[in-house]
Amino acid sequence: MNPDADKLWQAPRWALAVLLAVLGMLGPFSIDTYIPAFSGIARSIGATPAEMQQTLSAYLFGFAFMNLFHGALSDSFGRRPVVLWGLAVFTLASLGCALSQNIAQLVLFRGLQGLSTGAGIVVSRAVIRDMFPPADAQRVMSQVTIYFGVAPAIAPIVGGFLFVHAGWHAIFWFLVAVGVILFAANYKLLPETLHQSQRQPFQVRHLMRGYWDLCSDPRFLLLAFASGVPFNGMFLYVLAAPAFLGDHLALAPTQFFWFFLLTIGGIMSGAWASGRMAGKVVPKRQIRDGFLIMLVTSLVNVVANALFTAHAAWALWPLAVFAFGWALMVPVVTLLVLDLHPERRGMASSLQAVIGSTANGIVAGVVAPLVMHSTLALALTSMLMLGIGLVAWVWLHGRWPEIGRRVAAEV
């Protein structure tokens, strides 16, 4: 924690949470905003569905690759410069997308967007721990998770509205405006939270030693898997939404919002509960409760889909409860990750994001297309994603029982 933290931010804590949450929202917002315009973009520039998929793949690969470096750069040069440079590149890349005339140009600039947006997610986590002691950090992390949950719900709505009323180019012009506003806001408001004494030398050998220290630490890897992989238990349904909601549940496109409303509601309420428990409940118990909720919900979901034909009246509720359990435990696990190696919080945040985004990419590109044909297959795969994270946590709990044993300190 920065020893001068109390002097760096004089405004209310929730205001910093909002600023950091908006930074974290930029990544998923940039993905979901243009998805409603997929077919329209393809017709406009003469692209095939497979070529349009490359615009998403380029973004995800760029996002995953650069996540390796955002945190390490922020450990050496500070949090603020990395955020501002990331926003600047994102704004220029969005401008390139808006002006693209063919699929090759769009793929290129979407890749640049992916390279830049990870800075907000990665660095914002490190900023929280720079600024706040553990209990307060958990509360702020929970607030960020609440705001973060809004992005997937509103992005398709905004993108669809712009596409219908102004054309697909307007979506990327809107992202240009978002980039400009965020750059101005962070340039004016975001303090440099990494104390000069805590900066790491920017040397290849030093960086490689840092990556080795983290990647060879089984505690770090198990915590990263425990937080990142279970997310795919609900992300799988987001990826399969057209088939799950339209084909299996027979919902009209105008009714899809119920799925997002319930899932985002689960995330926001779980994150709120996590914040309320900060400083009062042992982290290990909070993580256990989150996993228990997800496990029971997953079992109920599998049994229900095995015995009955899926119906919208009951098939959406397990996903909302699962989301609640995930959001209840993930702020705590994230803080445990950041505190394993306090001198490399930025790098730890980077690698945690890489593990999560890699899992997301595998689920998006390989797993979802294989299982979206069946609601039972979706339910079983969702439980498998949870199971990987649960095994990681149980393994960690058995090998290092002291981790998460004490209530987070207030100071």
mmCIF file of C-alpha atoms in Angstrom:
data_model
loop_
_atom_site.group_PDB
_atom_site.id
_atom_site.type_symbol
_atom_site.label_atom_id
_atom_site.label_comp_id
_atom_site.label_asym_id
_atom_site.label_seq_id
_atom_site.Cartn_x
_atom_site.Cartn_y
_atom_site.Cartn_z
ATOM 1 C CA MET A 1 0.000 0.000 0.000
ATOM 2 C CA ASN A 2 1.217 3.506 -0.806
ATOM 3 C CA PRO A 3 2.286 5.178 2.471
ATOM 4 C CA ASP A 4 0.855 8.491 1.204
ATOM 5 C CA ALA A 5 -2.451 7.004 0.065
ATOM 6 C CA ASP A 6 -4.576 9.171 2.356
ATOM 7 C CA LYS A 7 -3.223 12.288 0.596
ATOM 8 C CA LEU A 8 -3.715 11.101 -2.985
ATOM 9 C CA TRP A 9 -7.520 10.911 -3.095
ATOM 10 C CA GLN A 10 -9.598 13.326 -1.052
ATOM 11 C CA ALA A 11 -12.946 12.657 -2.736
ATOM 12 C CA PRO A 12 -15.355 9.937 -1.509
ATOM 13 C CA ARG A 13 -14.192 6.348 -1.934
ATOM 14 C CA TRP A 14 -17.134 5.509 -4.187
ATOM 15 C CA ALA A 15 -15.965 8.147 -6.681
ATOM 16 C CA LEU A 16 -12.623 6.377 -7.120
ATOM 17 C CA ALA A 17 -14.484 3.072 -7.424
ATOM 18 C CA VAL A 18 -16.581 4.531 -10.241
ATOM 19 C CA LEU A 19 -13.493 5.849 -12.052
ATOM 20 C CA LEU A 20 -11.718 2.491 -11.799
ATOM 21 C CA ALA A 21 -14.865 0.529 -12.661
ATOM 22 C CA VAL A 22 -15.361 2.496 -15.876
ATOM 23 C CA LEU A 23 -11.749 1.733 -16.790
ATOM 24 C CA GLY A 24 -12.405 -1.954 -16.182
ATOM 25 C CA MET A 25 -15.661 -1.843 -18.145
ATOM 26 C CA LEU A 26 -13.944 -0.604 -21.293
ATOM 27 C CA GLY A 27 -12.762 -4.075 -22.325
ATOM 28 C CA PRO A 28 -16.089 -5.968 -22.219
ATOM 29 C CA PHE A 29 -17.935 -2.870 -23.434
ATOM 30 C CA SER A 30 -15.748 -2.766 -26.548
ATOM 31 C CA ILE A 31 -16.568 -6.412 -27.262
ATOM 32 C CA ASP A 32 -20.307 -6.348 -26.731
ATOM 33 C CA THR A 33 -21.155 -2.985 -28.300
ATOM 34 C CA TYR A 34 -20.537 -4.011 -31.908
ATOM 35 C CA ILE A 35 -21.911 -7.571 -31.725
ATOM 36 C CA PRO A 36 -25.496 -6.507 -32.684
ATOM 37 C CA ALA A 37 -24.051 -5.031 -35.893
ATOM 38 C CA PHE A 38 -22.150 -8.164 -36.976
ATOM 39 C CA SER A 39 -24.383 -8.948 -39.930
ATOM 40 C CA GLY A 40 -24.698 -5.320 -40.965
ATOM 41 C CA ILE A 41 -20.935 -4.803 -40.955
ATOM 42 C CA ALA A 42 -20.451 -7.982 -42.970
ATOM 43 C CA ARG A 43 -22.894 -6.798 -45.638
ATOM 44 C CA SER A 44 -21.409 -3.321 -45.718
ATOM 45 C CA ILE A 45 -17.783 -4.346 -46.287
ATOM 46 C CA GLY A 46 -18.416 -7.643 -48.064
ATOM 47 C CA ALA A 47 -17.102 -9.899 -45.306
ATOM 48 C CA THR A 48 -18.044 -13.504 -44.595
ATOM 49 C CA PRO A 49 -19.218 -14.645 -41.141
ATOM 50 C CA ALA A 50 -15.837 -16.371 -40.655
ATOM 51 C CA GLU A 51 -14.006 -13.140 -41.490
ATOM 52 C CA MET A 52 -16.196 -11.202 -39.059
ATOM 53 C CA GLN A 53 -15.313 -13.741 -36.378
ATOM 54 C CA GLN A 54 -11.683 -12.783 -36.950
ATOM 55 C CA THR A 55 -12.463 -9.260 -35.720
ATOM 56 C CA LEU A 56 -13.464 -10.764 -32.388
ATOM 57 C CA SER A 57 -10.539 -13.197 -32.321
ATOM 58 C CA ALA A 58 -8.043 -10.415 -33.096
ATOM 59 C CA TYR A 59 -9.412 -8.390 -30.210
ATOM 60 C CA LEU A 60 -9.287 -11.301 -27.760
ATOM 61 C CA PHE A 61 -5.779 -12.363 -28.775
ATOM 62 C CA GLY A 62 -4.499 -8.794 -28.526
ATOM 63 C CA PHE A 63 -6.180 -8.433 -25.152
ATOM 64 C CA ALA A 64 -4.687 -11.657 -23.795
ATOM 65 C CA PHE A 65 -1.185 -10.960 -25.159
ATOM 66 C CA MET A 66 -0.829 -7.416 -23.875
ATOM 67 C CA ASN A 67 -2.202 -8.350 -20.482
ATOM 68 C CA LEU A 68 1.191 -9.959 -19.909
ATOM 69 C CA PHE A 69 2.810 -6.541 -19.950
ATOM 70 C CA HIS A 70 0.373 -3.898 -18.705
ATOM 71 C CA GLY A 71 0.954 -4.747 -15.063
ATOM 72 C CA ALA A 72 4.724 -5.130 -15.377
ATOM 73 C CA LEU A 73 4.958 -1.760 -17.125
ATOM 74 C CA SER A 74 2.862 -0.158 -14.381
ATOM 75 C CA ASP A 75 5.177 -1.648 -11.711
ATOM 76 C CA SER A 76 8.111 0.143 -13.378
ATOM 77 C CA PHE A 77 6.733 3.386 -14.845
ATOM 78 C CA GLY A 78 3.706 3.925 -12.621
ATOM 79 C CA ARG A 79 -0.013 3.234 -12.898
ATOM 80 C CA ARG A 80 -1.053 6.554 -14.403
ATOM 81 C CA PRO A 81 1.136 6.561 -17.566
ATOM 82 C CA VAL A 82 0.072 3.022 -18.511
ATOM 83 C CA VAL A 83 -3.614 3.909 -18.156
ATOM 84 C CA LEU A 84 -3.276 7.120 -20.176
ATOM 85 C CA TRP A 85 -1.261 5.506 -22.969
ATOM 86 C CA GLY A 86 -3.738 2.632 -23.094
ATOM 87 C CA LEU A 87 -6.661 5.043 -23.451
ATOM 88 C CA ALA A 88 -4.842 7.016 -26.138
ATOM 89 C CA VAL A 89 -4.150 3.895 -28.216
ATOM 90 C CA PHE A 90 -7.731 2.693 -27.707
ATOM 91 C CA THR A 91 -9.111 6.011 -28.963
ATOM 92 C CA LEU A 92 -6.925 5.958 -32.077
ATOM 93 C CA ALA A 93 -7.755 2.284 -32.721
ATOM 94 C CA SER A 94 -11.493 3.057 -32.428
ATOM 95 C CA LEU A 95 -11.002 5.871 -34.933
ATOM 96 C CA GLY A 96 -9.353 3.373 -37.275
ATOM 97 C CA CYS A 97 -12.327 0.994 -36.874
ATOM 98 C CA ALA A 98 -14.777 3.788 -37.666
ATOM 99 C CA LEU A 99 -12.879 4.638 -40.869
ATOM 100 C CA SER A 100 -12.252 1.039 -41.980
ATOM 101 C CA GLN A 101 -13.268 0.237 -45.551
ATOM 102 C CA ASN A 102 -12.549 -3.497 -45.629
ATOM 103 C CA ILE A 103 -12.269 -6.490 -43.335
ATOM 104 C CA ALA A 104 -8.455 -6.430 -43.179
ATOM 105 C CA GLN A 105 -8.461 -2.893 -41.817
ATOM 106 C CA LEU A 106 -11.191 -3.706 -39.306
ATOM 107 C CA VAL A 107 -9.317 -6.785 -38.052
ATOM 108 C CA LEU A 108 -6.124 -4.730 -37.665
ATOM 109 C CA PHE A 109 -7.732 -1.959 -35.650
ATOM 110 C CA ARG A 110 -9.778 -4.365 -33.549
ATOM 111 C CA GLY A 111 -6.496 -6.054 -32.646
ATOM 112 C CA LEU A 112 -5.087 -2.685 -31.572
ATOM 113 C CA GLN A 113 -8.180 -2.119 -29.451
ATOM 114 C CA GLY A 114 -7.563 -5.432 -27.735
ATOM 115 C CA LEU A 115 -3.923 -4.566 -27.095
ATOM 116 C CA SER A 116 -4.935 -1.371 -25.288
ATOM 117 C CA THR A 117 -8.097 -2.078 -23.292
ATOM 118 C CA GLY A 118 -6.489 -4.505 -20.865
ATOM 119 C CA ALA A 119 -4.624 -1.626 -19.231
ATOM 120 C CA GLY A 120 -7.790 -0.450 -17.497
ATOM 121 C CA ILE A 121 -8.717 -3.840 -16.040
ATOM 122 C CA VAL A 122 -5.209 -4.815 -14.976
ATOM 123 C CA VAL A 123 -4.001 -1.511 -13.582
ATOM 124 C CA SER A 124 -7.242 -0.635 -11.785
ATOM 125 C CA ARG A 125 -6.846 -3.714 -9.546
ATOM 126 C CA ALA A 126 -3.329 -2.681 -8.605
ATOM 127 C CA VAL A 127 -4.489 0.881 -7.926
ATOM 128 C CA ILE A 128 -7.102 -0.377 -5.464
ATOM 129 C CA ARG A 129 -4.514 -2.255 -3.422
ATOM 130 C CA ASP A 130 -2.085 0.693 -3.669
ATOM 131 C CA MET A 131 -4.694 2.957 -2.132
ATOM 132 C CA PHE A 132 -6.539 0.899 0.473
ATOM 133 C CA PRO A 133 -5.828 -1.543 3.326
ATOM 134 C CA PRO A 134 -7.274 -5.063 2.889
ATOM 135 C CA ALA A 135 -10.804 -4.592 4.265
ATOM 136 C CA ASP A 136 -11.348 -1.288 2.466
ATOM 137 C CA ALA A 137 -9.773 -2.741 -0.674
ATOM 138 C CA GLN A 138 -12.308 -5.585 -0.615
ATOM 139 C CA ARG A 139 -15.165 -3.095 -0.342
ATOM 140 C CA VAL A 140 -13.852 -1.037 -3.256
ATOM 141 C CA MET A 141 -13.173 -4.166 -5.302
ATOM 142 C CA SER A 142 -16.767 -5.209 -4.655
ATOM 143 C CA GLN A 143 -18.040 -1.793 -5.750
ATOM 144 C CA VAL A 144 -15.967 -2.073 -8.923
ATOM 145 C CA THR A 145 -17.472 -5.516 -9.575
ATOM 146 C CA ILE A 146 -20.969 -4.059 -9.181
ATOM 147 C CA TYR A 147 -20.321 -1.314 -11.731
ATOM 148 C CA PHE A 148 -18.389 -3.716 -13.956
ATOM 149 C CA GLY A 149 -21.450 -5.922 -14.178
ATOM 150 C CA VAL A 150 -23.392 -3.174 -15.908
ATOM 151 C CA ALA A 151 -21.237 -3.210 -19.082
ATOM 152 C CA PRO A 152 -22.410 -6.501 -20.631
ATOM 153 C CA ALA A 153 -26.025 -5.480 -20.028
ATOM 154 C CA ILE A 154 -25.999 -2.020 -21.599
ATOM 155 C CA ALA A 155 -23.368 -2.479 -24.337
ATOM 156 C CA PRO A 156 -25.556 -4.516 -26.750
ATOM 157 C CA ILE A 157 -28.437 -2.099 -26.159
ATOM 158 C CA VAL A 158 -26.265 0.914 -27.015
ATOM 159 C CA GLY A 159 -24.709 -0.848 -29.990
ATOM 160 C CA GLY A 160 -28.055 -2.006 -31.353
ATOM 161 C CA PHE A 161 -29.570 1.463 -31.018
ATOM 162 C CA LEU A 162 -26.654 3.124 -32.809
ATOM 163 C CA PHE A 163 -26.631 0.504 -35.550
ATOM 164 C CA VAL A 164 -30.344 0.838 -36.268
ATOM 165 C CA HIS A 165 -30.466 4.633 -36.183
ATOM 166 C CA ALA A 166 -27.026 5.705 -37.427
ATOM 167 C CA GLY A 167 -25.249 2.708 -39.007
ATOM 168 C CA TRP A 168 -22.376 0.542 -37.813
ATOM 169 C CA HIS A 169 -19.748 3.275 -38.160
ATOM 170 C CA ALA A 170 -21.549 5.184 -35.389
ATOM 171 C CA ILE A 171 -20.720 2.415 -32.916
ATOM 172 C CA PHE A 172 -16.997 3.014 -33.310
ATOM 173 C CA TRP A 173 -17.404 6.792 -33.369
ATOM 174 C CA PHE A 174 -19.173 6.353 -30.045
ATOM 175 C CA LEU A 175 -16.175 4.368 -28.737
ATOM 176 C CA VAL A 176 -13.911 7.191 -29.933
ATOM 177 C CA ALA A 177 -15.955 9.595 -27.818
ATOM 178 C CA VAL A 178 -15.778 7.207 -24.852
ATOM 179 C CA GLY A 179 -11.989 7.049 -25.224
ATOM 180 C CA VAL A 180 -11.649 10.820 -25.339
ATOM 181 C CA ILE A 181 -13.861 11.307 -22.267
ATOM 182 C CA LEU A 182 -12.037 8.615 -20.275
ATOM 183 C CA PHE A 183 -8.637 10.013 -21.215
ATOM 184 C CA ALA A 184 -9.670 13.506 -20.096
ATOM 185 C CA ALA A 185 -11.227 12.212 -16.859
ATOM 186 C CA ASN A 186 -8.223 10.093 -15.906
ATOM 187 C CA TYR A 187 -5.732 12.771 -16.927
ATOM 188 C CA LYS A 188 -7.479 15.161 -14.547
ATOM 189 C CA LEU A 189 -8.503 12.825 -11.711
ATOM 190 C CA LEU A 190 -6.383 9.672 -11.553
ATOM 191 C CA PRO A 191 -3.451 10.059 -9.137
ATOM 192 C CA GLU A 192 -0.177 8.173 -9.406
ATOM 193 C CA THR A 193 -0.688 5.547 -6.712
ATOM 194 C CA LEU A 194 2.587 3.609 -6.992
ATOM 195 C CA HIS A 195 5.049 5.085 -4.505
ATOM 196 C CA GLN A 196 8.491 5.889 -5.896
ATOM 197 C CA SER A 197 10.112 3.509 -3.401
ATOM 198 C CA GLN A 198 7.951 0.607 -4.660
ATOM 199 C CA ARG A 199 8.855 0.854 -8.348
ATOM 200 C CA GLN A 200 10.613 -2.060 -9.983
ATOM 201 C CA PRO A 201 13.537 -1.598 -12.415
ATOM 202 C CA PHE A 202 12.530 -1.985 -16.053
ATOM 203 C CA GLN A 203 15.093 -4.566 -17.096
ATOM 204 C CA VAL A 204 14.467 -7.684 -19.145
ATOM 205 C CA ARG A 205 16.306 -9.896 -16.676
ATOM 206 C CA HIS A 206 14.399 -8.422 -13.742
ATOM 207 C CA LEU A 207 11.065 -8.831 -15.554
ATOM 208 C CA MET A 208 11.796 -12.416 -16.490
ATOM 209 C CA ARG A 209 12.682 -13.176 -12.874
ATOM 210 C CA GLY A 210 9.358 -11.643 -11.821
ATOM 211 C CA TYR A 211 7.375 -13.712 -14.296
ATOM 212 C CA TRP A 212 9.245 -16.815 -13.144
ATOM 213 C CA ASP A 213 8.596 -16.044 -9.468
ATOM 214 C CA LEU A 214 4.859 -15.786 -10.103
ATOM 215 C CA CYS A 215 4.462 -18.619 -12.597
ATOM 216 C CA SER A 216 6.487 -20.997 -10.431
ATOM 217 C CA ASP A 217 4.443 -20.154 -7.341
ATOM 218 C CA PRO A 218 1.680 -22.791 -7.109
ATOM 219 C CA ARG A 219 -0.259 -20.574 -4.702
ATOM 220 C CA PHE A 220 -0.548 -17.865 -7.348
ATOM 221 C CA LEU A 221 -1.551 -20.288 -10.095
ATOM 222 C CA LEU A 222 -4.165 -22.022 -7.956
ATOM 223 C CA LEU A 223 -5.718 -18.728 -6.847
ATOM 224 C CA ALA A 224 -5.747 -17.449 -10.440
ATOM 225 C CA PHE A 225 -7.509 -20.617 -11.608
ATOM 226 C CA ALA A 226 -9.941 -20.418 -8.689
ATOM 227 C CA SER A 227 -11.012 -16.915 -9.676
ATOM 228 C CA GLY A 228 -10.743 -17.011 -13.481
ATOM 229 C CA VAL A 229 -12.084 -20.371 -14.633
ATOM 230 C CA PRO A 230 -15.445 -20.498 -12.746
ATOM 231 C CA PHE A 231 -16.446 -17.260 -14.487
ATOM 232 C CA ASN A 232 -16.801 -19.347 -17.629
ATOM 233 C CA GLY A 233 -19.582 -21.292 -15.972
ATOM 234 C CA MET A 234 -21.829 -18.312 -16.757
ATOM 235 C CA PHE A 235 -19.777 -16.805 -19.626
ATOM 236 C CA LEU A 236 -20.475 -20.003 -21.570
ATOM 237 C CA TYR A 237 -24.177 -19.116 -21.571
ATOM 238 C CA VAL A 238 -23.417 -15.571 -22.743
ATOM 239 C CA LEU A 239 -21.476 -16.983 -25.697
ATOM 240 C CA ALA A 240 -24.247 -19.477 -26.447
ATOM 241 C CA ALA A 241 -27.040 -16.935 -25.922
ATOM 242 C CA PRO A 242 -28.458 -17.023 -29.492
ATOM 243 C CA ALA A 243 -28.803 -20.823 -29.375
ATOM 244 C CA PHE A 244 -29.687 -21.120 -25.670
ATOM 245 C CA LEU A 245 -32.228 -18.307 -25.581
ATOM 246 C CA GLY A 246 -33.538 -18.377 -29.140
ATOM 247 C CA ASP A 247 -33.472 -22.073 -30.058
ATOM 248 C CA HIS A 248 -33.797 -23.907 -26.727
ATOM 249 C CA LEU A 249 -35.933 -21.474 -24.732
ATOM 250 C CA ALA A 250 -37.818 -20.090 -27.770
ATOM 251 C CA LEU A 251 -37.400 -16.492 -26.658
ATOM 252 C CA ALA A 252 -37.725 -13.663 -29.142
ATOM 253 C CA PRO A 253 -34.678 -11.379 -29.499
ATOM 254 C CA THR A 254 -36.621 -8.667 -27.689
ATOM 255 C CA GLN A 255 -36.874 -11.008 -24.684
ATOM 256 C CA PHE A 256 -33.148 -11.763 -24.412
ATOM 257 C CA PHE A 257 -32.766 -8.916 -21.933
ATOM 258 C CA TRP A 258 -34.263 -11.128 -19.192
ATOM 259 C CA PHE A 259 -31.187 -13.339 -19.303
ATOM 260 C CA PHE A 260 -28.808 -10.395 -19.013
ATOM 261 C CA LEU A 261 -30.949 -8.682 -16.388
ATOM 262 C CA LEU A 262 -30.970 -11.736 -14.109
ATOM 263 C CA THR A 263 -27.296 -12.571 -14.596
ATOM 264 C CA ILE A 264 -26.079 -9.021 -14.075
ATOM 265 C CA GLY A 265 -28.413 -8.738 -11.093
ATOM 266 C CA GLY A 266 -26.736 -11.814 -9.615
ATOM 267 C CA ILE A 267 -23.274 -10.330 -10.129
ATOM 268 C CA MET A 268 -24.209 -6.981 -8.622
ATOM 269 C CA SER A 269 -25.966 -8.448 -5.578
ATOM 270 C CA GLY A 270 -23.108 -10.896 -4.965
ATOM 271 C CA ALA A 271 -20.551 -8.106 -5.156
ATOM 272 C CA TRP A 272 -22.662 -5.976 -2.791
ATOM 273 C CA ALA A 273 -22.801 -8.857 -0.299
ATOM 274 C CA SER A 274 -19.037 -9.321 -0.599
ATOM 275 C CA GLY A 275 -18.477 -5.683 0.287
ATOM 276 C CA ARG A 276 -20.776 -5.964 3.296
ATOM 277 C CA MET A 277 -18.779 -8.953 4.561
ATOM 278 C CA ALA A 278 -15.409 -7.188 4.260
ATOM 279 C CA GLY A 279 -13.621 -6.950 7.603
ATOM 280 C CA LYS A 280 -16.297 -9.102 9.269
ATOM 281 C CA VAL A 281 -16.007 -12.551 7.698
ATOM 282 C CA VAL A 282 -12.860 -14.614 7.260
ATOM 283 C CA PRO A 283 -11.896 -14.559 3.524
ATOM 284 C CA LYS A 284 -11.625 -18.345 3.452
ATOM 285 C CA ARG A 285 -15.222 -18.713 4.638
ATOM 286 C CA GLN A 286 -16.478 -16.177 2.117
ATOM 287 C CA ILE A 287 -14.736 -18.049 -0.706
ATOM 288 C CA ARG A 288 -16.144 -21.343 0.584
ATOM 289 C CA ASP A 289 -19.665 -19.894 0.627
ATOM 290 C CA GLY A 290 -19.296 -18.609 -2.928
ATOM 291 C CA PHE A 291 -18.113 -21.990 -4.210
ATOM 292 C CA LEU A 292 -20.841 -23.801 -2.274
ATOM 293 C CA ILE A 293 -23.537 -21.625 -3.832
ATOM 294 C CA MET A 294 -22.133 -22.237 -7.327
ATOM 295 C CA LEU A 295 -21.783 -25.974 -6.742
ATOM 296 C CA VAL A 296 -25.329 -26.506 -5.441
ATOM 297 C CA THR A 297 -26.730 -24.332 -8.228
ATOM 298 C CA SER A 298 -24.759 -26.232 -10.879
ATOM 299 C CA LEU A 299 -25.993 -29.593 -9.568
ATOM 300 C CA VAL A 300 -29.593 -28.378 -9.573
ATOM 301 C CA ASN A 301 -29.124 -27.024 -13.105
ATOM 302 C CA VAL A 302 -27.742 -30.336 -14.388
ATOM 303 C CA VAL A 303 -30.491 -32.423 -12.773
ATOM 304 C CA ALA A 304 -33.246 -30.091 -13.993
ATOM 305 C CA ASN A 305 -31.959 -30.138 -17.568
ATOM 306 C CA ALA A 306 -31.560 -33.926 -17.457
ATOM 307 C CA LEU A 307 -35.132 -34.506 -16.285
ATOM 308 C CA PHE A 308 -37.097 -31.726 -17.955
ATOM 309 C CA THR A 309 -37.220 -29.803 -21.204
ATOM 310 C CA ALA A 310 -35.656 -26.407 -20.584
ATOM 311 C CA HIS A 311 -38.162 -23.589 -20.159
ATOM 312 C CA ALA A 312 -37.567 -19.888 -19.632
ATOM 313 C CA ALA A 313 -39.681 -19.961 -16.460
ATOM 314 C CA TRP A 314 -36.927 -21.829 -14.580
ATOM 315 C CA ALA A 315 -33.844 -22.178 -16.814
ATOM 316 C CA LEU A 316 -32.547 -18.632 -16.266
ATOM 317 C CA TRP A 317 -32.649 -18.554 -12.474
ATOM 318 C CA PRO A 318 -29.748 -20.978 -11.849
ATOM 319 C CA LEU A 319 -27.482 -18.694 -13.895
ATOM 320 C CA ALA A 320 -28.402 -15.699 -11.745
ATOM 321 C CA VAL A 321 -27.670 -17.620 -8.524
ATOM 322 C CA PHE A 322 -24.407 -18.940 -9.991
ATOM 323 C CA ALA A 323 -23.413 -15.354 -10.834
ATOM 324 C CA PHE A 324 -24.194 -14.334 -7.235
ATOM 325 C CA GLY A 325 -21.857 -17.015 -5.876
ATOM 326 C CA TRP A 326 -19.064 -16.054 -8.267
ATOM 327 C CA ALA A 327 -19.297 -12.348 -7.415
ATOM 328 C CA LEU A 328 -19.381 -13.144 -3.693
ATOM 329 C CA MET A 329 -15.971 -14.796 -3.740
ATOM 330 C CA VAL A 330 -14.023 -13.248 -6.621
ATOM 331 C CA PRO A 331 -13.128 -9.884 -4.966
ATOM 332 C CA VAL A 332 -11.581 -11.805 -2.058
ATOM 333 C CA VAL A 333 -9.619 -14.186 -4.271
ATOM 334 C CA THR A 334 -8.348 -11.281 -6.386
ATOM 335 C CA LEU A 335 -6.993 -9.504 -3.299
ATOM 336 C CA LEU A 336 -5.301 -12.703 -2.132
ATOM 337 C CA VAL A 337 -3.610 -12.906 -5.549
ATOM 338 C CA LEU A 338 -2.384 -9.315 -5.326
ATOM 339 C CA ASP A 339 -1.041 -9.757 -1.794
ATOM 340 C CA LEU A 340 1.018 -12.892 -2.480
ATOM 341 C CA HIS A 341 3.792 -10.747 -3.997
ATOM 342 C CA PRO A 342 3.127 -7.163 -2.855
ATOM 343 C CA GLU A 343 6.122 -5.777 -4.728
ATOM 344 C CA ARG A 344 4.719 -7.080 -8.033
ATOM 345 C CA ARG A 345 1.017 -6.350 -7.756
ATOM 346 C CA GLY A 346 0.807 -5.020 -11.297
ATOM 347 C CA MET A 347 2.469 -8.098 -12.753
ATOM 348 C CA ALA A 348 0.289 -10.380 -10.617
ATOM 349 C CA SER A 349 -2.832 -8.601 -11.881
ATOM 350 C CA SER A 350 -1.549 -9.012 -15.446
ATOM 351 C CA LEU A 351 -0.945 -12.736 -15.156
ATOM 352 C CA GLN A 352 -4.259 -13.289 -13.385
ATOM 353 C CA ALA A 353 -5.988 -11.514 -16.281
ATOM 354 C CA VAL A 354 -4.045 -13.614 -18.806
ATOM 355 C CA ILE A 355 -5.201 -16.856 -17.194
ATOM 356 C CA GLY A 356 -8.798 -15.657 -17.124
ATOM 357 C CA SER A 357 -8.804 -14.302 -20.686
ATOM 358 C CA THR A 358 -7.090 -17.437 -22.003
ATOM 359 C CA ALA A 359 -9.812 -19.561 -20.427
ATOM 360 C CA ASN A 360 -12.425 -17.223 -21.920
ATOM 361 C CA GLY A 361 -10.840 -17.550 -25.358
ATOM 362 C CA ILE A 362 -10.777 -21.350 -25.207
ATOM 363 C CA VAL A 363 -14.412 -21.460 -24.133
ATOM 364 C CA ALA A 364 -15.408 -18.970 -26.847
ATOM 365 C CA GLY A 365 -13.496 -20.575 -29.699
ATOM 366 C CA VAL A 366 -13.625 -24.278 -28.857
ATOM 367 C CA VAL A 367 -15.988 -25.257 -26.065
ATOM 368 C CA ALA A 368 -19.133 -23.200 -26.722
ATOM 369 C CA PRO A 369 -19.588 -24.310 -30.368
ATOM 370 C CA LEU A 370 -19.351 -27.955 -29.253
ATOM 371 C CA VAL A 371 -21.978 -27.844 -26.501
ATOM 372 C CA MET A 372 -24.487 -25.126 -27.423
ATOM 373 C CA HIS A 373 -26.683 -27.697 -29.211
ATOM 374 C CA SER A 374 -27.964 -29.089 -25.885
ATOM 375 C CA THR A 375 -29.052 -27.464 -22.621
ATOM 376 C CA LEU A 376 -27.807 -30.509 -20.716
ATOM 377 C CA ALA A 377 -24.406 -30.233 -22.386
ATOM 378 C CA LEU A 378 -24.301 -26.540 -21.458
ATOM 379 C CA ALA A 379 -25.195 -27.337 -17.828
ATOM 380 C CA LEU A 380 -22.563 -30.092 -17.572
ATOM 381 C CA THR A 381 -19.878 -27.906 -19.138
ATOM 382 C CA SER A 382 -20.755 -25.042 -16.832
ATOM 383 C CA MET A 383 -20.312 -27.375 -13.853
ATOM 384 C CA LEU A 384 -16.994 -28.546 -15.304
ATOM 385 C CA MET A 385 -15.748 -24.938 -15.423
ATOM 386 C CA LEU A 386 -16.768 -24.531 -11.792
ATOM 387 C CA GLY A 387 -15.130 -27.852 -10.942
ATOM 388 C CA ILE A 388 -11.732 -26.718 -12.236
ATOM 389 C CA GLY A 389 -11.826 -23.638 -10.017
ATOM 390 C CA LEU A 390 -13.143 -25.612 -7.056
ATOM 391 C CA VAL A 391 -10.382 -28.224 -7.322
ATOM 392 C CA ALA A 392 -7.817 -25.415 -7.457
ATOM 393 C CA TRP A 393 -9.227 -23.831 -4.290
ATOM 394 C CA VAL A 394 -9.509 -27.139 -2.386
ATOM 395 C CA TRP A 395 -5.929 -28.004 -3.345
ATOM 396 C CA LEU A 396 -4.728 -24.614 -2.147
ATOM 397 C CA HIS A 397 -6.773 -24.901 1.042
ATOM 398 C CA GLY A 398 -5.256 -28.279 1.851
ATOM 399 C CA ARG A 399 -1.656 -27.331 1.066
ATOM 400 C CA TRP A 400 -1.592 -23.786 2.478
ATOM 401 C CA PRO A 401 -4.418 -23.587 5.041
ATOM 402 C CA GLU A 402 -3.135 -20.282 6.417
ATOM 403 C CA ILE A 403 -4.116 -18.376 3.243
ATOM 404 C CA GLY A 404 -7.319 -16.429 3.818
ATOM 405 C CA ARG A 405 -7.572 -17.499 7.454
ATOM 406 C CA ARG A 406 -7.630 -14.014 8.982
ATOM 407 C CA VAL A 407 -10.273 -11.332 8.591
ATOM 408 C CA ALA A 408 -8.996 -8.514 6.387
ATOM 409 C CA ALA A 409 -7.625 -5.693 8.501
ATOM 410 C CA GLU A 410 -9.273 -2.287 8.510
ATOM 411 C CA VAL A 411 -5.937 -0.486 8.547
#
